[in-house]
CSV table of C-alpha atoms in Angstrom, one decimal:
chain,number,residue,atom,x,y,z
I,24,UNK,CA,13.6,12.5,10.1
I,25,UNK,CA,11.6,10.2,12.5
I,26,UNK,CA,7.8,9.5,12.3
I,27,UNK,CA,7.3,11.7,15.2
I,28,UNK,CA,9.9,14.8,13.9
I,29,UNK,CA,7.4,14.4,10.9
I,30,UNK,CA,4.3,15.0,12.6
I,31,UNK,CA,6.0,17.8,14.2
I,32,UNK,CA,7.0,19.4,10.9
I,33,UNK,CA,3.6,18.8,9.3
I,34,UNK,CA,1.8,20.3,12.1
I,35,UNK,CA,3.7,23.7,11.5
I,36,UNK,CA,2.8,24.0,8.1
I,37,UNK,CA,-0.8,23.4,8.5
I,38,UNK,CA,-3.5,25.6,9.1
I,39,UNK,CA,-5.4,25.4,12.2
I,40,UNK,CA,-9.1,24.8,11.9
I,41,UNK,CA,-10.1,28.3,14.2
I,42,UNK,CA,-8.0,30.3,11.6
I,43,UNK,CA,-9.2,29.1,8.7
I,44,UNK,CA,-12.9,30.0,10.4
I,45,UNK,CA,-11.5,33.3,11.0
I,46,UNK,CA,-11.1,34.2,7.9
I,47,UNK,CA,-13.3,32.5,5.5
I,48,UNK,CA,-16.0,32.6,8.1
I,49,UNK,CA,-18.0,30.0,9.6
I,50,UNK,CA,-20.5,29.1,6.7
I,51,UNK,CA,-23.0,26.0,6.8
I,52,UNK,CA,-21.8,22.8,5.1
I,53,UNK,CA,-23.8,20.5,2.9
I,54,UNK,CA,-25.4,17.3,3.7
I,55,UNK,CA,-24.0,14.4,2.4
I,56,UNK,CA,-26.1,11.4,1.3
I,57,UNK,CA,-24.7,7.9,-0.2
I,58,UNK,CA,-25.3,7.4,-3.8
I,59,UNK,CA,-23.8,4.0,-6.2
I,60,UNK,CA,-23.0,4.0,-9.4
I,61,UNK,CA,-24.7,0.8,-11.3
I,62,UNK,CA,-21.9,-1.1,-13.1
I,63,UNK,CA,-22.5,-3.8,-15.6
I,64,UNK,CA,-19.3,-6.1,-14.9
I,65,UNK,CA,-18.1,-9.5,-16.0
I,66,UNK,CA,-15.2,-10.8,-13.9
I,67,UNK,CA,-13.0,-13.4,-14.3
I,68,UNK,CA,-13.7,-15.7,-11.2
I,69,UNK,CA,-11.3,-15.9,-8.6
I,70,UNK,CA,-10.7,-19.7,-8.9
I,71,UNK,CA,-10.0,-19.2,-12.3
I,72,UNK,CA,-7.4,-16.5,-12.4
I,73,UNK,CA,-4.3,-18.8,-12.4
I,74,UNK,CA,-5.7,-20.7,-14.7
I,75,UNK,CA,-6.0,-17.8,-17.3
I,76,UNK,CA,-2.6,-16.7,-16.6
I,77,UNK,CA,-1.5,-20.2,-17.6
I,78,UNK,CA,-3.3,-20.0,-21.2
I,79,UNK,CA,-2.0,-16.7,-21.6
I,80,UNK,CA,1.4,-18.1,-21.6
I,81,UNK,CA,0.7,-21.1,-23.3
I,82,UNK,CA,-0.2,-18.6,-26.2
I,83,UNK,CA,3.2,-17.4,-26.7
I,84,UNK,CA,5.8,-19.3,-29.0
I,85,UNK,CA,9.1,-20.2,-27.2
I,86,UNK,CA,10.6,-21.4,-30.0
I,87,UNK,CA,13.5,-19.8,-29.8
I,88,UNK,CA,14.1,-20.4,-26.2
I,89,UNK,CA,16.4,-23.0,-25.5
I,90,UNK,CA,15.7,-25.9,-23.7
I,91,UNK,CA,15.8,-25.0,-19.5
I,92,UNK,CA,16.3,-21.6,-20.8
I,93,UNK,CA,15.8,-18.1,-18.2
I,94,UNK,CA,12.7,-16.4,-18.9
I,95,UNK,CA,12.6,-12.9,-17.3
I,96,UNK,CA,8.9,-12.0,-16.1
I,97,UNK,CA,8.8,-8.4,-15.8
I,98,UNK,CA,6.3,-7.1,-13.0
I,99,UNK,CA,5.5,-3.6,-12.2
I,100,UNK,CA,4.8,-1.4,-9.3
I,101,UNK,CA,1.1,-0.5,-9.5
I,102,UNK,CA,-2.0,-2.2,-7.5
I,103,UNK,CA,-3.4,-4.9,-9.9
I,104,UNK,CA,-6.0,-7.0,-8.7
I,105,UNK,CA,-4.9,-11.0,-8.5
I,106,UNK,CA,-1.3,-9.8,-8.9
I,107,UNK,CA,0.6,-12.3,-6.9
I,108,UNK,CA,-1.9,-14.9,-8.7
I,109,UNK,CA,-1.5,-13.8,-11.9
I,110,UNK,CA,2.7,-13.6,-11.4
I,111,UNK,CA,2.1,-17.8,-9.9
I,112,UNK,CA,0.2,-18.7,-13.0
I,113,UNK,CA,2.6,-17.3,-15.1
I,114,UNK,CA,5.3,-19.3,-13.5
I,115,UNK,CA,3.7,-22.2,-13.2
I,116,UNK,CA,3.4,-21.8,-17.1
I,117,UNK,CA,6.9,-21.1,-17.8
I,118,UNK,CA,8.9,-23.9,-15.9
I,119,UNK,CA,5.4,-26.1,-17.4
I,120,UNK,CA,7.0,-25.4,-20.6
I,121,UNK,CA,10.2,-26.6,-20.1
I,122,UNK,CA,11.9,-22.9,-18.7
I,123,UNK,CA,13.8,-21.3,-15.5
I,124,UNK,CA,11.7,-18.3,-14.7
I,125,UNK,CA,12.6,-15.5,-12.1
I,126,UNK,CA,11.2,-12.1,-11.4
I,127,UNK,CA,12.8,-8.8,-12.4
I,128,UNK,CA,10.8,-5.3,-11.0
I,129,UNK,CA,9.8,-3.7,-14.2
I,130,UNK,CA,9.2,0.0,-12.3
I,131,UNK,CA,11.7,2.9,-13.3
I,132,UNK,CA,12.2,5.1,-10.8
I,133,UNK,CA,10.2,3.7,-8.5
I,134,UNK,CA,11.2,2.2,-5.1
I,135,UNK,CA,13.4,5.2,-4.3
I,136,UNK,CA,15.4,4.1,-7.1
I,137,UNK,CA,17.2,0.8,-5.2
I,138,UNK,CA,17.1,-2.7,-6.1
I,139,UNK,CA,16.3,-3.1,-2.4
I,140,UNK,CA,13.1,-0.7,-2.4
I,141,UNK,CA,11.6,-2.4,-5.0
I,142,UNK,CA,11.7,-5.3,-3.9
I,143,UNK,CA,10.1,-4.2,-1.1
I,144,UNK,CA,7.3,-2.8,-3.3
I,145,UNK,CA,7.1,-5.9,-4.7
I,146,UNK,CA,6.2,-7.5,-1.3
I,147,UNK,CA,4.4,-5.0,-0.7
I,148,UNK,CA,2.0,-6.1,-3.8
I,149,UNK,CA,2.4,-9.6,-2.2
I,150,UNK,CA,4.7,-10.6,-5.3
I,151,UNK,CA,7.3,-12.4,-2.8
I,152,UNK,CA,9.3,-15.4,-3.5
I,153,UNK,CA,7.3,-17.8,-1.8
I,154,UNK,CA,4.0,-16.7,-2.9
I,155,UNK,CA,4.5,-16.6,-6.7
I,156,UNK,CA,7.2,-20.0,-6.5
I,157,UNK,CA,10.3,-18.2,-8.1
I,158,UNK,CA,13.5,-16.4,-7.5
I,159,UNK,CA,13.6,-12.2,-7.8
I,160,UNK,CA,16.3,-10.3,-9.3
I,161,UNK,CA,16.4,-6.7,-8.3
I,162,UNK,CA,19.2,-4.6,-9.6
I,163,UNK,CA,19.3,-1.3,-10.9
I,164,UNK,CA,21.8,-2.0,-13.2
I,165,UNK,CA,20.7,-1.5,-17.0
I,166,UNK,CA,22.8,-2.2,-20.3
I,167,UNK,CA,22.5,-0.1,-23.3
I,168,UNK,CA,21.1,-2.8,-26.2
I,169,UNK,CA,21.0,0.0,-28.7
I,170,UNK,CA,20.1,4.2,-29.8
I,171,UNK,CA,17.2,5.7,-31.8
I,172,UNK,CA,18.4,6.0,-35.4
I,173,UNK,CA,17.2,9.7,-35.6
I,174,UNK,CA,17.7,11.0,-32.4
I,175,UNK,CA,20.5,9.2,-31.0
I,176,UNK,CA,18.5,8.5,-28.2
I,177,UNK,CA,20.3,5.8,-25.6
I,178,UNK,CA,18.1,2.5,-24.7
I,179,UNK,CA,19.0,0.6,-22.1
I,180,UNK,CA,17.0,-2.6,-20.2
I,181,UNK,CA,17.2,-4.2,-17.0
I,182,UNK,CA,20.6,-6.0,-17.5
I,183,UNK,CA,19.5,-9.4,-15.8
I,184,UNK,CA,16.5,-9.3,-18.3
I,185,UNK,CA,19.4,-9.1,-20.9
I,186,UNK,CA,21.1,-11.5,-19.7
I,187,UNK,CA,17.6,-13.6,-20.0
I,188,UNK,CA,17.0,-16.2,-22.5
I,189,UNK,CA,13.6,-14.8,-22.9
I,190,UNK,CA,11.8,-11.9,-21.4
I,191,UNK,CA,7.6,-11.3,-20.4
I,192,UNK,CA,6.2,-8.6,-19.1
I,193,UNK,CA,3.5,-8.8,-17.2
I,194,UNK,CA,1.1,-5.8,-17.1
I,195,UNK,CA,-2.3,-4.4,-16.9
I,196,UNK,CA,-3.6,-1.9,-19.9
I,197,UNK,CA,-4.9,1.3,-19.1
I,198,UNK,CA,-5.0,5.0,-19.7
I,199,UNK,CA,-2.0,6.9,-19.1
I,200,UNK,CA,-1.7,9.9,-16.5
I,201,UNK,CA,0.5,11.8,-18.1
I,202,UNK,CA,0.0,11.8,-22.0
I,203,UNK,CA,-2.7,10.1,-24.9
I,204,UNK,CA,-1.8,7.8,-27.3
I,205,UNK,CA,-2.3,4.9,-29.3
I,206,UNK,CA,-0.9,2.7,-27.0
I,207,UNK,CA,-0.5,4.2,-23.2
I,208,UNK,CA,0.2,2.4,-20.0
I,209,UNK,CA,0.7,-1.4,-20.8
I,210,UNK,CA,3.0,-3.9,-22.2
I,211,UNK,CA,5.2,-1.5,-24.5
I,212,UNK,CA,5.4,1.6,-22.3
I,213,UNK,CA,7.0,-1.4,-19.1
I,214,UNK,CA,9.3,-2.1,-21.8
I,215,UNK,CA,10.7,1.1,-22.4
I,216,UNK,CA,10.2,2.9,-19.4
I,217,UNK,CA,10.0,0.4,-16.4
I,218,UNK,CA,12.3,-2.0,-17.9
I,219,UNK,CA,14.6,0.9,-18.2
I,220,UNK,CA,14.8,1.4,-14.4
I,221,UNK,CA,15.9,4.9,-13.4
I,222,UNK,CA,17.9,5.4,-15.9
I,223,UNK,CA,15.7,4.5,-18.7
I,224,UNK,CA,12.8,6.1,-17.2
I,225,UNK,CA,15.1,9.2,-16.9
I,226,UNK,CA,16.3,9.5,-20.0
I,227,UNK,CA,12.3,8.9,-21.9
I,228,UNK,CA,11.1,11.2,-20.0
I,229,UNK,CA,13.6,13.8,-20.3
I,230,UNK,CA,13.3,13.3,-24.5
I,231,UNK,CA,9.6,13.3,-24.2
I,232,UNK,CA,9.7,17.3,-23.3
I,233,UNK,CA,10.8,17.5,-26.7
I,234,UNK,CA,9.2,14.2,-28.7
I,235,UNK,CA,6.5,13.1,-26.6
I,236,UNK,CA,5.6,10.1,-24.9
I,237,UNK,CA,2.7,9.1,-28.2
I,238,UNK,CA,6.2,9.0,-30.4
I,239,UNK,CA,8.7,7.5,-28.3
I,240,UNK,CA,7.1,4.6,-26.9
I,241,UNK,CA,6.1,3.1,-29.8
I,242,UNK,CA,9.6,3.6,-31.8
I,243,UNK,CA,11.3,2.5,-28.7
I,244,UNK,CA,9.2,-0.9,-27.8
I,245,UNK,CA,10.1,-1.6,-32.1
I,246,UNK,CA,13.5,-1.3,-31.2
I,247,UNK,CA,13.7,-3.2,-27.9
I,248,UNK,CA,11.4,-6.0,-29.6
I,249,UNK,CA,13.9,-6.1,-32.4
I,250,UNK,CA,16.8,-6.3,-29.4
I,251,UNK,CA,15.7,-8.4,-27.3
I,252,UNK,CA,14.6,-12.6,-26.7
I,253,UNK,CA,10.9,-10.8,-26.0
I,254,UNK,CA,8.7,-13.6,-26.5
I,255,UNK,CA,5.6,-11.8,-25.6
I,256,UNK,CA,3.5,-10.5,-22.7
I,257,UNK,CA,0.7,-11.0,-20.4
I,258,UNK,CA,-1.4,-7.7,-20.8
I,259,UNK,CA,-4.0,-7.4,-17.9
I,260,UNK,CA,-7.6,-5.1,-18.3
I,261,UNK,CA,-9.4,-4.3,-15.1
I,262,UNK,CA,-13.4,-3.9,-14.9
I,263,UNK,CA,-14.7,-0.9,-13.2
I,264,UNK,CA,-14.8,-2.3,-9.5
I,265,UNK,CA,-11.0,-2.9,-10.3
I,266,UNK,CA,-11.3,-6.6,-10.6
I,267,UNK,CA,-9.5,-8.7,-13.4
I,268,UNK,CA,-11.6,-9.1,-16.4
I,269,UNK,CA,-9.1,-10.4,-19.2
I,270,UNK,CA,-5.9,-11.9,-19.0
I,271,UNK,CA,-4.4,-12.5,-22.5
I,272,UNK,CA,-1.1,-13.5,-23.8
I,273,UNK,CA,0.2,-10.8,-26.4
I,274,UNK,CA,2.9,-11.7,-29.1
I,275,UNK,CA,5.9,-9.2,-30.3
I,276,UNK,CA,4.2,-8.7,-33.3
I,277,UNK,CA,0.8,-7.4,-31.0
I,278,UNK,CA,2.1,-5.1,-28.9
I,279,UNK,CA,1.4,-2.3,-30.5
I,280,UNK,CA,-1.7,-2.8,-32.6
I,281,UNK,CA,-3.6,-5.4,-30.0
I,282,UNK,CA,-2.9,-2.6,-27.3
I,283,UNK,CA,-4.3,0.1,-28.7
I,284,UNK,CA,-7.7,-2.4,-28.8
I,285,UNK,CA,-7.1,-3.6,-25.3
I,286,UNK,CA,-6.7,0.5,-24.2
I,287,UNK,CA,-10.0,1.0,-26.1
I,288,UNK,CA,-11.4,-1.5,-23.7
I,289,UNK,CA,-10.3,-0.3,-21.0
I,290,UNK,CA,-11.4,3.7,-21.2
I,291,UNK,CA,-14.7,2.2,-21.6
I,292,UNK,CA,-14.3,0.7,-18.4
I,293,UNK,CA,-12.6,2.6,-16.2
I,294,UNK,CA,-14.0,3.7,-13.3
I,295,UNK,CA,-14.9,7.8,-13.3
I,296,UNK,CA,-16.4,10.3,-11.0
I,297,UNK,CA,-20.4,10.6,-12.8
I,298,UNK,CA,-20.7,14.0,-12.6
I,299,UNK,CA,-18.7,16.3,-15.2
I,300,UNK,CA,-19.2,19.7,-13.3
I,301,UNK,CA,-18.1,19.3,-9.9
I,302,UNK,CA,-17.5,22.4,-7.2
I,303,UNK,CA,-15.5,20.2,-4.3
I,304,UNK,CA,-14.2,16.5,-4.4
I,305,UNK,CA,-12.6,14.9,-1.5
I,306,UNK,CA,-10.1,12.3,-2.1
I,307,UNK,CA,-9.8,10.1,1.3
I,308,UNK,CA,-6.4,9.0,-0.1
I,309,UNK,CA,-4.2,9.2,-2.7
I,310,UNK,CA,-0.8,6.6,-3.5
I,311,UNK,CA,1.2,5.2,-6.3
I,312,UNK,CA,-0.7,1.9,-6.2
I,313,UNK,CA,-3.9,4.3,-6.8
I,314,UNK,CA,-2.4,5.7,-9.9
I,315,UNK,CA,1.4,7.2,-11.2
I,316,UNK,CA,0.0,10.6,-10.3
I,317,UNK,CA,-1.4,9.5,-6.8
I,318,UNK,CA,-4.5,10.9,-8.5
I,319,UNK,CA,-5.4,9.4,-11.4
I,320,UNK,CA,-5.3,12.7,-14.2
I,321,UNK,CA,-8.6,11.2,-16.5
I,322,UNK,CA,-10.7,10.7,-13.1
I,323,UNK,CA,-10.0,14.2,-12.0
I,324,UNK,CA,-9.5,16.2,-15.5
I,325,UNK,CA,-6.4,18.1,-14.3
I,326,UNK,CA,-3.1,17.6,-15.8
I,327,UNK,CA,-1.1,20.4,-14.6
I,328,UNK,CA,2.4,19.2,-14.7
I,329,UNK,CA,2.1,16.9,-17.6
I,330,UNK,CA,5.0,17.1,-20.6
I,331,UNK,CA,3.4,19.1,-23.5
I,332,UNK,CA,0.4,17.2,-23.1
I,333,UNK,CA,-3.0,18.8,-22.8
I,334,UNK,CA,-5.3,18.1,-19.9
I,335,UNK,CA,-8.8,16.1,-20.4
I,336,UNK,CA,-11.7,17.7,-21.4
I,337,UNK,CA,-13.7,16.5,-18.5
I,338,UNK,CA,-14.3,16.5,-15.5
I,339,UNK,CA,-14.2,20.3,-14.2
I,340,UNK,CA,-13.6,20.4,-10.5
I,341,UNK,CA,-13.6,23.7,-9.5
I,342,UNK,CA,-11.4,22.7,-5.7
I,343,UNK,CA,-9.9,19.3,-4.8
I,344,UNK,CA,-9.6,18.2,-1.7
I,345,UNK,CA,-7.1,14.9,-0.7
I,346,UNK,CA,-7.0,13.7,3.3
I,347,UNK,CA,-4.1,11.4,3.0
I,348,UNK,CA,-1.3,9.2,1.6
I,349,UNK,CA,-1.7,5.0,1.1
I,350,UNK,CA,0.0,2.7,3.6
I,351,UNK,CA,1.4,1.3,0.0
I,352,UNK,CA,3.4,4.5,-1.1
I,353,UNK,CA,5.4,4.6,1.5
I,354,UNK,CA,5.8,8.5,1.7
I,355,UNK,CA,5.8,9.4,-2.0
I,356,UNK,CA,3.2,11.7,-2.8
I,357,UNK,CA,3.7,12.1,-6.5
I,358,UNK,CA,1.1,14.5,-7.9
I,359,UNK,CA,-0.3,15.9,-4.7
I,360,UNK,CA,0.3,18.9,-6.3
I,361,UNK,CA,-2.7,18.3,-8.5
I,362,UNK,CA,-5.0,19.0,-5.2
I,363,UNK,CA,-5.7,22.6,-4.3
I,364,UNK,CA,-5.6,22.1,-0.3
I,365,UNK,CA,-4.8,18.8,1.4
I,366,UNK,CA,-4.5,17.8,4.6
I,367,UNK,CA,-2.5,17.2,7.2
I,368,UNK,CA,-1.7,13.7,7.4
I,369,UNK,CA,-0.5,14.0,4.0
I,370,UNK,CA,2.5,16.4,4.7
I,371,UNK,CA,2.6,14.2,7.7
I,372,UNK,CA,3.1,10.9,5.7
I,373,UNK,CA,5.2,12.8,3.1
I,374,UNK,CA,8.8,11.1,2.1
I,375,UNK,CA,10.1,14.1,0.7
I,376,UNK,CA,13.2,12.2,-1.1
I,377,UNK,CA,11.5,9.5,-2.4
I,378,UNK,CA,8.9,12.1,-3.8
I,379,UNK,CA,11.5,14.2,-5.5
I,380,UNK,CA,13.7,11.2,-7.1
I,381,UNK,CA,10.5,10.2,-8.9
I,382,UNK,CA,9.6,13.6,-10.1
I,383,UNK,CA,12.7,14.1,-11.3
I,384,UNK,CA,12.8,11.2,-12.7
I,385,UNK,CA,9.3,11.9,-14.3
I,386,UNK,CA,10.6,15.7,-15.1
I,387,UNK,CA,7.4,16.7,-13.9
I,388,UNK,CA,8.3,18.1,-10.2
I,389,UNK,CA,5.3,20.9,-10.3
I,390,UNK,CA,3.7,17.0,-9.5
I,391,UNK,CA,5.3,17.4,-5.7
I,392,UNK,CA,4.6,20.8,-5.0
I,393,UNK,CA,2.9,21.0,-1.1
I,394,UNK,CA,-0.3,22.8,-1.5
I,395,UNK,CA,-2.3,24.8,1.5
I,396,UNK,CA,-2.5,22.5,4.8
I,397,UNK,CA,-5.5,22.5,6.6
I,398,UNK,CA,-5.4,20.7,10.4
I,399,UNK,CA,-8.7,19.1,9.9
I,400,UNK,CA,-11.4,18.2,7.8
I,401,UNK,CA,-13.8,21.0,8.6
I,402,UNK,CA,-10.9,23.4,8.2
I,403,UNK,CA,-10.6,21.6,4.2
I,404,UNK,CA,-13.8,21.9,3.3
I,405,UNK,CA,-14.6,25.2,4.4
I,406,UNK,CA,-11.3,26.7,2.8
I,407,UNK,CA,-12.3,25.3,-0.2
I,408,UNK,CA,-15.7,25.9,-0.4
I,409,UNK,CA,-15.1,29.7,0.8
I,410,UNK,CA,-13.0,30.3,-2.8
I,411,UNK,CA,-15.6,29.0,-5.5
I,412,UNK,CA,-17.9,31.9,-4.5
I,413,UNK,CA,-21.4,32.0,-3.4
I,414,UNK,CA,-22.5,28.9,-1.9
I,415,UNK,CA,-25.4,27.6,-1.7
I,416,UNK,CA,-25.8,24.4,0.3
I,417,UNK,CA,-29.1,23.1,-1.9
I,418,UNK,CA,-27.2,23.4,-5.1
I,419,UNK,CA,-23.5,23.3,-4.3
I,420,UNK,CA,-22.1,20.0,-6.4
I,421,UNK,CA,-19.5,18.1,-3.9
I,422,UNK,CA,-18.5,14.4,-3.7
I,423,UNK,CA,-16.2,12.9,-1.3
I,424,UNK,CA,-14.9,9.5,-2.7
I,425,UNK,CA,-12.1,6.8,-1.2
I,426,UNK,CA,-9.4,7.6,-4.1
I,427,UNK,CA,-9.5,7.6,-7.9
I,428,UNK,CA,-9.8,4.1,-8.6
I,429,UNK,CA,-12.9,3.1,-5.9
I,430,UNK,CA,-15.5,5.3,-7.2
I,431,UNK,CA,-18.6,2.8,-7.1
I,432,UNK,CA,-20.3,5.1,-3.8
I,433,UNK,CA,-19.5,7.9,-3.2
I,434,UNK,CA,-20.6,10.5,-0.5
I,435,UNK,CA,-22.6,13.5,-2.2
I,436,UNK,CA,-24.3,16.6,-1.9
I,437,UNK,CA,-28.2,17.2,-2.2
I,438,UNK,CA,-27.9,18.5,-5.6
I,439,UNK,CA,-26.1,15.6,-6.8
I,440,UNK,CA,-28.3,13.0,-4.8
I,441,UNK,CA,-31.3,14.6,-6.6
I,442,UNK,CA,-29.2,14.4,-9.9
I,443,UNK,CA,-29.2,10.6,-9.2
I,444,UNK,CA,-33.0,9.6,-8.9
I,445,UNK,CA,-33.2,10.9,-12.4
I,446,UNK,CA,-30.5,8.1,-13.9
I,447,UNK,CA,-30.2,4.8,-14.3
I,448,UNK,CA,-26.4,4.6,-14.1
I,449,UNK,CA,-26.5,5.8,-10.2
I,450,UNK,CA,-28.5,4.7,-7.7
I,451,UNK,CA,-29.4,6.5,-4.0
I,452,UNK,CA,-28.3,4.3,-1.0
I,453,UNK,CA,-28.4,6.8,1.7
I,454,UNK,CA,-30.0,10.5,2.0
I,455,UNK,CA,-28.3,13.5,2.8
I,456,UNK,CA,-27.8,13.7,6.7
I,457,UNK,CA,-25.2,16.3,8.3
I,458,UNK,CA,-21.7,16.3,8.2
I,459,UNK,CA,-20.7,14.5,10.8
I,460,UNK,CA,-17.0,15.4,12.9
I,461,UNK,CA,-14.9,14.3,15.6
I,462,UNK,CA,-12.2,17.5,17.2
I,463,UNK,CA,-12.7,18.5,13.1
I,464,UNK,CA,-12.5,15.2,11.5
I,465,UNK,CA,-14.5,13.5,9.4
I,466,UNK,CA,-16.5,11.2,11.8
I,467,UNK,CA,-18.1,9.1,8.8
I,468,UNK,CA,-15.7,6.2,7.3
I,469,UNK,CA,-13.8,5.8,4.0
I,470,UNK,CA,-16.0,4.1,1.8
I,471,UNK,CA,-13.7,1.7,1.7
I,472,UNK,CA,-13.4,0.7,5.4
């Protein structure tokens, strides 16, 4: 199906604005003002990015790596600041030392499970050959290097990292979507899962129905560092504003207990919507780069497709509202299903088979269900406004923000700018003024743009 065959599909399953009207009525809409959220942030400078990456690997014993040895450098498919940087300093570090480094994607499923697609993700992410000074190696193919001694669970790895000398992954640390534990996205969890390709990320996540993700990775990553030449990793922590703030080489014998400090870290500074009752967020966007679930689950306090894992405590959003798909997921909308109405340039942008491979893949394909579409903007917000109950426009709690991971200003309601005179996290920028729309559409920009 061409671009156009999709607009013409997405256009009959949405909602025109006059019939939402029709039958939800035509009620007033709240102002929106402009309010901040006051971070306290320490980032590592630009200019000094590379050369962190370089100490980070000059951290990690290669002892065992033989002289002009292959060293595998794992990279993964998720929108980390300084990433091409980062990738150059760590193989500038590597053939330093003595070593033959190349690039393997360290992604699953992702890519619509080709060697081709992901390296076009990875030049998407800016992680090409010439930028980062190396050679990439993007297969599919996996090698089984062993089985779970109770469960008889197959593991299998990224057979040119196998073939390796040495292997380091290169990732950032943060909370997982899907499931809380001790140690959750990082160093071990690229190991098992995104070293695994789509295969491996098929077969953990088709156990963790039954073991969970908290068990599994950290038995797994044992066994693969017990496998495998892993001489280490490069973990990655982001600040709020999504900028790198540490950049720290990890030994085998740290990935599991230096994680779980480096995730600590990193839920303290994740960035999250600053309200914990909400009625109505919009979500300009949402992508795989923004987070596995499109959505990031502990920004928006829904985990509705999740395997036997609970959803956070907090944030209650009563309606979600998402206007969009990233440039950078090229079509696959994993966990739009998480939004309760969405519009329609995201069943517009939709690449329904790349969407499906990774749910399946994920075994969480509630994640891709198509919720309500709505033709415009106005049509979204009075839909979901119209099934919350009474609304009143003075109190009514609504934020409209660029995604889940760029959540420093947000657009908010009157009763949410008033919240924020009385806090010093937050900060008013602009006061509440009326909606404005163009044919239906929001005529004020992405905070972003």
């Amino acid at each position: 199906m061409d671009a156009s065959e999709q607009e013409i599909a997405a256009r009959a399953l949405s909602v025109p604005e006059d019939t939402i009207v029709e039958a939800c009525g035509d009620p007033p809409l709240p102002e929106l003002g402009v309010i901040e959220q006051v971070w306290d942030t320490d980032p590592i400078p630009s200019a000094e990015v590379a050369a962190r990456a370089v100490q980070a690997v000059e951290s990690l014993s290669f002892a065992d790596v033989p002289d002009g040895g292959e060293v595998a450098l794992g990279v993964g498919s998720r929108g980390i600041a300084n990433l091409p940087t980062i990738v150059g300093g760590v193989v500038e570090a590597v053939r330093d030392a003595g070593y033959e480094p190349f690039v393997f994607p360290a992604m699953g499923s992702h890519g619509g499970a080709t060697g081709e697609g992901q390296r076009e993700m990875l030049n998407e992410l800016g992680v090409t050959e010439s930028a980062i000074g190396c050679e990439i190696r993007s297969s599919m193919d996996v090698v089984e290097v062993g089985r779970t001694p109770d469960r008889d669970v197959p593991v299998v790895a990224d057979a040119n990292a196998v073939d390796a000398d040495a292997i380091v992954p290169i990732n950032r640390v943060k909370p997982h979507t899907d499931f809380d534990g001790s140690v959750e996205s990082g160093l071990s969890k690229m190991l098992v899962i995104g070293m695994g390709k789509q295969r491996g990320a098929q077969i953990a996540h088709k156990w963790a129905v039954d073991w969970s993700f908290r068990k599994m990775i950290p038995e797994i990553t044992g066994q693969l560092l017990d496998e495998l030449p892993v001489v280490g990793g490069v973990a990655l922590v982001e600040d709020q504003r999504d900028e790198t703030t540490l950049i720290e080489g990890v030994p085998p014998s740290g990935f599991l207990d230096r994680e779980r400090e480096l995730l600590e870290t990193a839920y303290d500074l994740m960035p999250k919507l600053p309200f914990e009752d909400l009625d109505l967020v919009v979500f300009d966007r949402q992508g795989k780069e923004i987070s596995g679930q499109g959505l990031d689950t502990n920004v928006i306090g829904r985990r509705p497709f999740s395997i036997n894992e609970p959803a956070p405590e907090k944030p209650n959003i009563k309606r979600i509202y998402t206007r969009g798909l990233t440039e950078k997921t090229h079509g696959n909308a994993m966990g739009m299903g998480s939004a309760d109405i969405v519009h329609e340039d995201v069943a517009a942008g939709l690449d329904a088979q790349t969407s499906l491979i990774n749910a399946l893949t994920a075994s969480t394909i509630r994640g891709v269900k198509l919720p309500p579409v709505v033709e415009t903007d106005r049509a979204g917000l009075v839909a979901a406004l119209s099934t919350i109950g009474v609304v009143d426009t003075e109190t009514v709690r609504v934020l409209r923000a660029a995604d889940t991971m760029h959540l420093q200003r947000l657009y908010a309601s009157p009763a949410l700018v008033a919240a924020a005179r009385d806090r010093d996290d937050l900060r008013v920028v602009e006061e509440p003024s009326p909606i404005e729309f163009d044919d239906g559409q929001f005529a004020a920009p992405s905070l972003r743009e």
